[in-house]
Coordinates of C-alpha atoms (C1' of nucleotides) in Angstrom, one line a residue:
Chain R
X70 CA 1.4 66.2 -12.5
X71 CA 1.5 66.9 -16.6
X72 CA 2.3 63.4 -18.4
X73 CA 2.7 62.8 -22.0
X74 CA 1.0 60.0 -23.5
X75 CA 3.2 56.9 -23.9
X76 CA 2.3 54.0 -26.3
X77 CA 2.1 50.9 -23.0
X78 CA 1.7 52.7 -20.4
X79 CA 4.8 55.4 -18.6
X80 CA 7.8 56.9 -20.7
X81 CA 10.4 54.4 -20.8
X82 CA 12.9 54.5 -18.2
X83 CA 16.2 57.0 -18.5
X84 CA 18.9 54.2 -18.1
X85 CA 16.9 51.6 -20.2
X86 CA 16.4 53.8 -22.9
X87 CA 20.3 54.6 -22.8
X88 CA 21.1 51.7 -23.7
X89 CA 18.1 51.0 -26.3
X90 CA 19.5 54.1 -28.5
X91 CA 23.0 52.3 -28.1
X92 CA 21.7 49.6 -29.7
X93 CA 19.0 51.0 -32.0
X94 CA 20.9 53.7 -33.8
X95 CA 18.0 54.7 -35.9
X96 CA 16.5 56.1 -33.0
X97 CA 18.7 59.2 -32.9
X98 CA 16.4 60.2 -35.9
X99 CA 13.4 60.2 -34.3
X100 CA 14.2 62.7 -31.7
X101 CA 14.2 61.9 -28.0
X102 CA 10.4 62.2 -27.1
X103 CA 9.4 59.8 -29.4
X104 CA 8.7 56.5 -28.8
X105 CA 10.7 53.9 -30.4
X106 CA 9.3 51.0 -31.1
X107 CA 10.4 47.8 -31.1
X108 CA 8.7 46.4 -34.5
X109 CA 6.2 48.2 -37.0
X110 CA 2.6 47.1 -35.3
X111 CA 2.0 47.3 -31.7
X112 CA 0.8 43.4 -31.6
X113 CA 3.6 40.6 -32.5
X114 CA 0.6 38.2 -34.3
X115 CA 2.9 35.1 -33.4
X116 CA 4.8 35.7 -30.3
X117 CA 3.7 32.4 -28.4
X118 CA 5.4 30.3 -31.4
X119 CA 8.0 32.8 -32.3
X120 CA 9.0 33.0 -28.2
X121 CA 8.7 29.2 -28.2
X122 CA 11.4 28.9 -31.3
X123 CA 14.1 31.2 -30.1
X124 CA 13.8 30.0 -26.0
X125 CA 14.4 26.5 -28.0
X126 CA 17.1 27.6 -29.9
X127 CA 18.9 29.7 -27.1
X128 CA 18.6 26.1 -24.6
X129 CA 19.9 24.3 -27.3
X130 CA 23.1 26.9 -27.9
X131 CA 23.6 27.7 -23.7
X132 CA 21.4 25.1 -21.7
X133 CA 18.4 25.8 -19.9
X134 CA 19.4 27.1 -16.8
X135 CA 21.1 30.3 -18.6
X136 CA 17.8 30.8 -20.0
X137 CA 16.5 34.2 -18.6
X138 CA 13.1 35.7 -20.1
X139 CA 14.7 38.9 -21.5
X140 CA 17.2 36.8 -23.2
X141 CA 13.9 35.4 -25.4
X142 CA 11.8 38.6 -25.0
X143 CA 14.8 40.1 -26.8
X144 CA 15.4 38.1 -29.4
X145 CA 11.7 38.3 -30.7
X146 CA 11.9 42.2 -30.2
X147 CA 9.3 42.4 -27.2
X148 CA 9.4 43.5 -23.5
X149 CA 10.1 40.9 -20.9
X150 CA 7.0 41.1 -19.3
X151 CA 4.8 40.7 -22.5
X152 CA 6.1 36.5 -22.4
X153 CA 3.6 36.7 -19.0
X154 CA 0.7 36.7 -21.5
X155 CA 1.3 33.4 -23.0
X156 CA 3.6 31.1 -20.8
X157 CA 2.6 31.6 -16.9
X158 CA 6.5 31.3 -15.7
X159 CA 9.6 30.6 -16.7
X160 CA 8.5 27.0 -16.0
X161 CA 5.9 27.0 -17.7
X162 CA 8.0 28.1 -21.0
X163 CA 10.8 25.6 -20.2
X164 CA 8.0 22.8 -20.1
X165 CA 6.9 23.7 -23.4
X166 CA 9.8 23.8 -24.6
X167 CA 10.6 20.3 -23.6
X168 CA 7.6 19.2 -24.8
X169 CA 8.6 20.0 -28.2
X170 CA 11.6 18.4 -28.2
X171 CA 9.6 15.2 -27.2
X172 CA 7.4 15.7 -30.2
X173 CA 10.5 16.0 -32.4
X174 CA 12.3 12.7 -31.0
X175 CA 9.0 11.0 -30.9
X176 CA 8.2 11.5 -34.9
X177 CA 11.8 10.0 -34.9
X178 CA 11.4 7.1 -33.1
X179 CA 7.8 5.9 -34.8
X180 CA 10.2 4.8 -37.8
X181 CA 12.3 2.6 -35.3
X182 CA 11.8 -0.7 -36.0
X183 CA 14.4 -2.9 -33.7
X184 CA 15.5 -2.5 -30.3
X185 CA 19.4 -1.5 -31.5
X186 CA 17.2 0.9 -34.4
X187 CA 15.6 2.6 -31.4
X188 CA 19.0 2.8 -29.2
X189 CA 20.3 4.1 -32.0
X190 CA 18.2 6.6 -33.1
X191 CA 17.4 7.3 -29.2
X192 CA 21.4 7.8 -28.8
X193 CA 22.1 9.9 -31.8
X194 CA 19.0 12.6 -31.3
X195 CA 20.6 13.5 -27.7
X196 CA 23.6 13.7 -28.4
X197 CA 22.7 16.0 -31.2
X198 CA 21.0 17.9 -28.9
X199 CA 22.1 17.3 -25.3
X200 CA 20.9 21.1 -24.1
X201 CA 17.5 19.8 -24.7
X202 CA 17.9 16.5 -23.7
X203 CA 19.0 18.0 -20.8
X204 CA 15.8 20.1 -20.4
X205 CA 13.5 17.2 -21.4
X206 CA 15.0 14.8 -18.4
X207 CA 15.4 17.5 -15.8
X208 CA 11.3 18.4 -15.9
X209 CA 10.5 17.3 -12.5
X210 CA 7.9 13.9 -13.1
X211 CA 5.6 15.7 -10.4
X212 CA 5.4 18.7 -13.2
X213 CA 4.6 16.6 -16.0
X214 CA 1.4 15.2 -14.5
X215 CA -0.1 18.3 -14.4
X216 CA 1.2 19.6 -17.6
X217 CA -0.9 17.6 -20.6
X218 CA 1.0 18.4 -23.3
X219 CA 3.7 17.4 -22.3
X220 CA 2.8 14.4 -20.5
X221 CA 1.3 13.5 -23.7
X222 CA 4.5 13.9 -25.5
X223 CA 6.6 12.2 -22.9
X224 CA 4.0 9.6 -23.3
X225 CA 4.8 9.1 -27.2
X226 CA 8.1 7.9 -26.4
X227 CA 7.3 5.6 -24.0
X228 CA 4.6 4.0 -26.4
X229 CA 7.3 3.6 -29.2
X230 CA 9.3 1.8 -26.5
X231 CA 6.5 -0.4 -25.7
X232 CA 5.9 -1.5 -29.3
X233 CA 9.5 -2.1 -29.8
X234 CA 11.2 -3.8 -26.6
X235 CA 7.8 -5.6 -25.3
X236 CA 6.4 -7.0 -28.1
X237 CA 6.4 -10.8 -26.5
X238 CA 5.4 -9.4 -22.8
X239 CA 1.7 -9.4 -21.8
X240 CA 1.2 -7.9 -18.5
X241 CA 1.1 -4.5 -18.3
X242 CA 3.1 -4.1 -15.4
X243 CA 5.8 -6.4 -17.1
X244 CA 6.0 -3.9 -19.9
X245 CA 6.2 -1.2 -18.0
X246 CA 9.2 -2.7 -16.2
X247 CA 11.1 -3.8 -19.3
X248 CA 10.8 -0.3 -20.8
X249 CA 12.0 1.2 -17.3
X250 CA 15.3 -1.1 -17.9
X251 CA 15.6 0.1 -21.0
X252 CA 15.2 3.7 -20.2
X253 CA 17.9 3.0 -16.9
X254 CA 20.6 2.0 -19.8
X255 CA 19.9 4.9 -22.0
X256 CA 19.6 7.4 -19.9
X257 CA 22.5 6.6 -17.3
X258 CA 24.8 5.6 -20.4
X259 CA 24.0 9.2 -22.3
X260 CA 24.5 11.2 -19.6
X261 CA 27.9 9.8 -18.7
X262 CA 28.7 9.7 -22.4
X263 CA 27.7 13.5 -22.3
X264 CA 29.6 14.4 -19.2
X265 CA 32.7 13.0 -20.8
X266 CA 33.2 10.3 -18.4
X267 CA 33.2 7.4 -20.2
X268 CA 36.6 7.5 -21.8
X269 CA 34.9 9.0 -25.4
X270 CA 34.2 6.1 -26.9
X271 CA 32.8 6.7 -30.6
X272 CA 29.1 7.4 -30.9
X273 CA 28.8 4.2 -32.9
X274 CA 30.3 2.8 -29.9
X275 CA 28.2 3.8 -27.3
X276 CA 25.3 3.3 -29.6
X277 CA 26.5 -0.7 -29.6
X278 CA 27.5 -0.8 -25.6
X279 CA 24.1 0.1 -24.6
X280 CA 22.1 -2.2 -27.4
X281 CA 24.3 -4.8 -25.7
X282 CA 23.0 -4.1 -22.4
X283 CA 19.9 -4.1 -23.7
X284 CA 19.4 -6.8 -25.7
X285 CA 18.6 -9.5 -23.0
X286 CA 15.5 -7.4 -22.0
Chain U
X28 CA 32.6 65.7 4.0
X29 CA 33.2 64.5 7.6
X30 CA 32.7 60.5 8.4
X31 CA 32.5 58.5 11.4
X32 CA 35.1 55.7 11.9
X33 CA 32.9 52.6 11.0
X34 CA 34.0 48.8 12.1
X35 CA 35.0 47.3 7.9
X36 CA 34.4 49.8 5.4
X37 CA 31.4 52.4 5.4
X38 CA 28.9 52.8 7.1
X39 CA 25.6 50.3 6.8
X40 CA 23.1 50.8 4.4
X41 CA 19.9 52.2 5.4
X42 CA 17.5 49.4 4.3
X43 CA 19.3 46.6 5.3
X44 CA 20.2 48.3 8.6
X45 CA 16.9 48.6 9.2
X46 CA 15.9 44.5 8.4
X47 CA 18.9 43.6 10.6
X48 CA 17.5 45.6 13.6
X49 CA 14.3 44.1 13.2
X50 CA 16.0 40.6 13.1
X51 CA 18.0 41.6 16.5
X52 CA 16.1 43.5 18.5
X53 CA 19.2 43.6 21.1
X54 CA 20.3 46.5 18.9
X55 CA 17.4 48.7 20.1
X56 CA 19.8 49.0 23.3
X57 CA 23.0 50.0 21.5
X58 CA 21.3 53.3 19.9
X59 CA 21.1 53.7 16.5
X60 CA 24.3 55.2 15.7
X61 CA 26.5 52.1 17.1
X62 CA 27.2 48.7 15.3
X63 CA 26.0 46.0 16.1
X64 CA 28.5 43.3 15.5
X65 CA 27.3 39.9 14.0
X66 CA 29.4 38.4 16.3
X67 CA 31.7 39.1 19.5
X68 CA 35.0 38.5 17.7
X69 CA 36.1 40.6 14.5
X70 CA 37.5 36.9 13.2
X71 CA 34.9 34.0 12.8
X72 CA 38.0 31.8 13.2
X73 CA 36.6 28.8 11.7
X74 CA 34.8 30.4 8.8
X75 CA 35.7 28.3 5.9
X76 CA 34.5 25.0 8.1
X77 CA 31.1 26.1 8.8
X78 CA 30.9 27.8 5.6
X79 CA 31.1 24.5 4.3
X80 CA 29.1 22.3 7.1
X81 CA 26.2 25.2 6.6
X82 CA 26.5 24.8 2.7
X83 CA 26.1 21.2 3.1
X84 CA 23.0 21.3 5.3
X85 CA 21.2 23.8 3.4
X86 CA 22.4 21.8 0.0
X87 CA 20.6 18.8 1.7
X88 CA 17.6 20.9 2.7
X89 CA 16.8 22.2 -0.5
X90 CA 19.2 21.6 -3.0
X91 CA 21.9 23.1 -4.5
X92 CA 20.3 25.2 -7.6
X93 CA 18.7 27.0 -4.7
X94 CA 21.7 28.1 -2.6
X95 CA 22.7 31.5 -2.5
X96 CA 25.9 32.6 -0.9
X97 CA 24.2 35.0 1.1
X98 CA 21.8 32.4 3.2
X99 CA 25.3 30.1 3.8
X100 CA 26.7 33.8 4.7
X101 CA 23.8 34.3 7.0
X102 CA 23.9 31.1 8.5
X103 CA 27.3 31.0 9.9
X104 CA 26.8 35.1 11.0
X105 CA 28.8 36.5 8.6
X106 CA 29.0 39.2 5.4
X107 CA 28.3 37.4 2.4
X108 CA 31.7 39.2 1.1
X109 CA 33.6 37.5 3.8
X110 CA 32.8 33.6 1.6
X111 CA 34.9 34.9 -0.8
X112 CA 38.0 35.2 1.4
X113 CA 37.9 30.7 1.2
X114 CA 36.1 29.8 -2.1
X115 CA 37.0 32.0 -5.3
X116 CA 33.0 31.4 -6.3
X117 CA 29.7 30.0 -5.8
X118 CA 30.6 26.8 -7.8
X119 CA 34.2 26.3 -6.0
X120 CA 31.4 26.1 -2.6
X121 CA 29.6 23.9 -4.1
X122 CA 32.6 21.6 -5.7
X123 CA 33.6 21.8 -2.0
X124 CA 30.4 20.7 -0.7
X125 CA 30.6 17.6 -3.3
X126 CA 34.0 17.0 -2.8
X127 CA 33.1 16.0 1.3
X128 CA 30.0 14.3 0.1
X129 CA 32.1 12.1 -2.0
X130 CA 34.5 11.4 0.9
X131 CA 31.7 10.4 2.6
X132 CA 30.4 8.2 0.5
X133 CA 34.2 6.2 -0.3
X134 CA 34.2 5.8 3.3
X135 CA 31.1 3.8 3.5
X136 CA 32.1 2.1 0.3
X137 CA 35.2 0.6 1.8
X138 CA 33.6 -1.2 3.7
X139 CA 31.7 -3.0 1.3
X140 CA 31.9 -6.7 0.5
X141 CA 30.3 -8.1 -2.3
X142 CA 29.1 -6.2 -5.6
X143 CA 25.2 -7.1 -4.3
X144 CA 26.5 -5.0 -0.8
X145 CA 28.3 -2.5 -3.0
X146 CA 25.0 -1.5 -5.1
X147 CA 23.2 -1.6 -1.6
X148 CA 25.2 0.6 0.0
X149 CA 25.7 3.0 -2.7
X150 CA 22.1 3.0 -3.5
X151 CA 21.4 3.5 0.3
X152 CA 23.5 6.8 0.2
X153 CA 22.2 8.5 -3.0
X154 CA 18.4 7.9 -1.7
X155 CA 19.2 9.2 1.9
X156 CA 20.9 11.8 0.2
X157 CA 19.1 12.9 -2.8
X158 CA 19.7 16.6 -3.1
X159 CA 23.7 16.2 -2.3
X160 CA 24.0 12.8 -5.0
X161 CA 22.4 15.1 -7.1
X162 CA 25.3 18.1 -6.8
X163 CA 28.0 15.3 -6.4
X164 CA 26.8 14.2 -10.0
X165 CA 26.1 17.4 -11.5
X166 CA 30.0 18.8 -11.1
X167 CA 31.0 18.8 -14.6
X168 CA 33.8 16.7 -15.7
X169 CA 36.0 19.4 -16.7
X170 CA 36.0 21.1 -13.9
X171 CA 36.6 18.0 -11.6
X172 CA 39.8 17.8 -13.6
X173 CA 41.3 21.2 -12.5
X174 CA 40.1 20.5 -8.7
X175 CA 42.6 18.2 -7.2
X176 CA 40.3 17.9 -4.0
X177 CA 37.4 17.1 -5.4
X178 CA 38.7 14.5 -7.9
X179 CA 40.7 12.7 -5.3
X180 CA 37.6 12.0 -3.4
X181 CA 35.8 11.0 -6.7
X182 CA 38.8 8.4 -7.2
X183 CA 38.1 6.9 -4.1
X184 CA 34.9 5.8 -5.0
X185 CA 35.6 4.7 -8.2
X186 CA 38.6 2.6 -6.4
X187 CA 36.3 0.5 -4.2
X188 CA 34.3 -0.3 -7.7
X189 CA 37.4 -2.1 -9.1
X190 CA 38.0 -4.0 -6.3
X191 CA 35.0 -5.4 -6.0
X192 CA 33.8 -5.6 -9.3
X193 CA 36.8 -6.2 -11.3
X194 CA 38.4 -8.5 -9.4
X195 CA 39.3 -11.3 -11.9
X196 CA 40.2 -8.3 -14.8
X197 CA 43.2 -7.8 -15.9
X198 CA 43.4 -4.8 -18.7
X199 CA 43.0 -1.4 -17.0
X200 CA 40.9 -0.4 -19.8
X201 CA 38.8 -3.4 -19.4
X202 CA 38.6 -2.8 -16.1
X203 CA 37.7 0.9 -16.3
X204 CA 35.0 -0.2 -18.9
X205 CA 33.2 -2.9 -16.1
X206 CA 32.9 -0.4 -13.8
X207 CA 31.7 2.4 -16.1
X208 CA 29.3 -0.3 -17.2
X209 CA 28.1 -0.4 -13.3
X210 CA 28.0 3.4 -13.1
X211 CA 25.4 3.3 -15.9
X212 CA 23.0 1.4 -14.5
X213 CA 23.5 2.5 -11.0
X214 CA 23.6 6.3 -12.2
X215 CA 20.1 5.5 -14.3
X216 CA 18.5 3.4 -11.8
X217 CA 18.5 5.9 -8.5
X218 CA 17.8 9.0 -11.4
X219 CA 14.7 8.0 -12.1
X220 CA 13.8 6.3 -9.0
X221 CA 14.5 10.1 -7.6
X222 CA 12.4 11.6 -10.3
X223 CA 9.3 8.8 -9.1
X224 CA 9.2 7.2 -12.6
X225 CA 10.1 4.1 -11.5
X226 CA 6.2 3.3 -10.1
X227 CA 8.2 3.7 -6.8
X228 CA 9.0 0.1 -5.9
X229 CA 11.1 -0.6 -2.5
X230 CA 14.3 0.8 -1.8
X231 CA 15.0 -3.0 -1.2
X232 CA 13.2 -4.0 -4.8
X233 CA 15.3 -0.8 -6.4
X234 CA 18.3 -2.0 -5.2
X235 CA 17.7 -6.2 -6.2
X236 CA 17.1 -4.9 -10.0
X237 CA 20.3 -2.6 -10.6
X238 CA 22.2 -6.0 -8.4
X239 CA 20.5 -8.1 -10.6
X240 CA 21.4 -6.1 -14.2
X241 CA 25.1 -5.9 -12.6
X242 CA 25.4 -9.2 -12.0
X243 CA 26.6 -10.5 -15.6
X244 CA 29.3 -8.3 -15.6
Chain D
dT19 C1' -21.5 51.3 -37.4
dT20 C1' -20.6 52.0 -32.9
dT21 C1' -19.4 50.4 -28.4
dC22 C1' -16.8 48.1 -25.2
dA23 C1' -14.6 44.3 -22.8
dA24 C1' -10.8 41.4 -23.0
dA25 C1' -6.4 40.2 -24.8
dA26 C1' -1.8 41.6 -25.6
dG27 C1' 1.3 44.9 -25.4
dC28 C1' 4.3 48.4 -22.4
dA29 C1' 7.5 51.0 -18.7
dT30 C1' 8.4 50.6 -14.3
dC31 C1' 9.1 48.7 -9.7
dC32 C1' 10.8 45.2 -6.3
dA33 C1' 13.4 41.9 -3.8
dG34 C1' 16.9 38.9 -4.5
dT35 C1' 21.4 37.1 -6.7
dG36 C1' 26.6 36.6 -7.7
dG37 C1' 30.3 39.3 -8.0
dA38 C1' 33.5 43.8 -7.6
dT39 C1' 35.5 47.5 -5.0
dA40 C1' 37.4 49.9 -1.4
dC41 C1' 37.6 50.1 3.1
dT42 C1' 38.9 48.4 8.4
dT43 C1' 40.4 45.3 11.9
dT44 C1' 43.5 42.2 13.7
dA45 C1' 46.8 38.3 14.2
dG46 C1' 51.3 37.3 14.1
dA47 C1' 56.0 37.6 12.0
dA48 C1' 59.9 40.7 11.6
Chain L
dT278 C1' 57.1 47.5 18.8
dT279 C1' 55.9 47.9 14.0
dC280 C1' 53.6 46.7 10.0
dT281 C1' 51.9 43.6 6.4
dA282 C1' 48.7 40.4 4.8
dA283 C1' 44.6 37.9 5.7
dA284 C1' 39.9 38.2 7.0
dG285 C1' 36.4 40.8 8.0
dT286 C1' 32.8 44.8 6.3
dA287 C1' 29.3 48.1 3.8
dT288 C1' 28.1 49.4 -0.4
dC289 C1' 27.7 49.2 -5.5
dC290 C1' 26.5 47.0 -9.9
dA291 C1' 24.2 44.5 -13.5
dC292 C1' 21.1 41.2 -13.8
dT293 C1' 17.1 38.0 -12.7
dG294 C1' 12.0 36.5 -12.2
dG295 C1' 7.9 38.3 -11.1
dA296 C1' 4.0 42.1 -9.8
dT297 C1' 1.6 46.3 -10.9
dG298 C1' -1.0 49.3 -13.5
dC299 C1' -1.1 51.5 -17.6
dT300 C1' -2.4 51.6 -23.1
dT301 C1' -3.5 49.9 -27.5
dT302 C1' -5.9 46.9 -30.4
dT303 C1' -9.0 43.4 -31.7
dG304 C1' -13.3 41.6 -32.7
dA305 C1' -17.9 40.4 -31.2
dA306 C1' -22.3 42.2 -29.6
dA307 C1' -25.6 45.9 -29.9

DNA sequence: TTTCAAAAGCATCCAGTGGATACTTTAGAA
DNA sequence: TTCTAAAGTATCCACTGGATGCTTTTGAAA
């Protein structure tokens, strides 16, 4: 059985490559034997970062669980399966992408300096980004303890907690139990903020509800 | 092109024919050009009601991101086509599904006494039922809206709140902002006791802290 | 400089999903 | 008794995450 050489492996399939023309016009200049790449070199350089950036930005715009691989394969110009060489699963990208957004809200919250500065800032960065917020408190815990980045991001937050709302409290466990309080406030009072259930007060509003509830901690 | 007369539509497929007549091996008797009916009547007769009673279970089982309309089909013996004679789509299922959990929660609720017995018994039923609290709270708001059902039994809920939390209120707004207060911490506290980052105190311990953070209110 | 293994790409395949279509059976009202 | 509408059915479709086996390219060892 005669077979042409094919850049990666077998000619492309009929119906894919249908639709590829549709979409790549330039294609109809190269004749319908020929290969048509998807980008000028046959290795990305940068697609773990670059895949990373768009699968953020496309949870952000649709939420995660619209996510699907070719979405972000696509959007970096690479096939589907390539994604396999750098993130294990769709999990396994979804984690990292979480994990960034921890990083991000943690750099914010190391300039807090009260308890209503934290709420505050806490509030206001997911709300601006409630897809990813989302994402970040839907990673099951079990998953994080065997994922160290992003334990170790998760972990950032918490410590900006501790310096803020425990300052006074010595035993460990104590601290831990304050910040969980905390954490019970924000998180229940976002997520019903988010779901539209709490009559829309004004950011500002929430932002001072919950610092109430807090404050006694 | 001559066709045999065929009990609903054409005849069956060859692969899944040939998965069914593994999973029945009565078939082998009935020769291989003869149906072989899920069932003895043409009409389920109840199909909506166990729809919804195997939806439930398999909800509970292994919640609801992972229910497909085919394995509630299978379950009740049925063409997964045939769901879509009672619920226009996956998510109306599913807003069914929460809609009877709910109902089943107000009815417990009723009975409730005291705000400590209110958090207790609430608390009680989202940790007995994890996977189904989860769906009940997932519904989004907007969609509750437009699904009479479904946002009756949510109003019974919230009901038994006011009465026993709002007792000595007066303004409805007031009133509605108590309870929402309650929500918050109740919705926060059994989230992440669910996701285990809570250190996994008691039920019983669990259920003293959100009574205790209610209390002032 | 050449060789060559491993990393990073690729087309294709597969089983499964929600939903659409067009068909048949049957209950029950006219 | 007839006949319509509701409730079944098989099949089709586009899409998904993941598996396989291929090819290209890189870069270190020889």
């Amino acid at each position: 059985m005669p077979r042409i050489a094919w850049p990666g492996g077998h000619p492309p399939d009929r119906k894919r490559r249908r639709r590829a023309v549709a979409l790549h016009p330039v294609a109809l200049y190269e004749g319908i034997m020929t290969a048509t790449p998807r980008r000028a070199t046959y290795r990305h350089g940068n697609l773990k970062s670059a895949a990373l950036k768009a699968a953020t930005r496309l949870v952000a715009a649709s939420g995660h669980e619209q996510l699907s691989l070719r979405e972000v394969a696509d959007a970096v110009g690479v096939a589907h399966r390539s994604l396999y060489n750098h993130f294990a699963d769709r999990e396994a990208l979804l984690d990292a992408v979480a994990a960034g957004a921890y990083t991000r809200l943690a750099a914010i919250l190391v300039k807090a300096g009260t308890p209503g500065d934290y709420t505050a800032k806490y509030v206001r960065f997911a709300l601006a980004n409630r897809a990813l917020y989302t994402l970040m408190t839907s990673r099951p815990h079990a998953t994080m303890k065997h994922n160290p980045p992003l334990q170790a991001a998760v972990h950032k937050v918490i410590a900006q907690a501790m310096r803020i709302f425990c300052q006074d409290i010595e035993s460990p466990a104590e601290r831990r139990r304050a910040v969980m309080k905390v954490y019970i406030t924000l998180y229940g009072g976002i997520s019903l903020y988010a779901a539209g259930v709490l009559d829309q007060p004004s950011e500002r509003a929430l932002i001072a509800e919950l610092s109430a509830m807090n404050a006694g901690m």
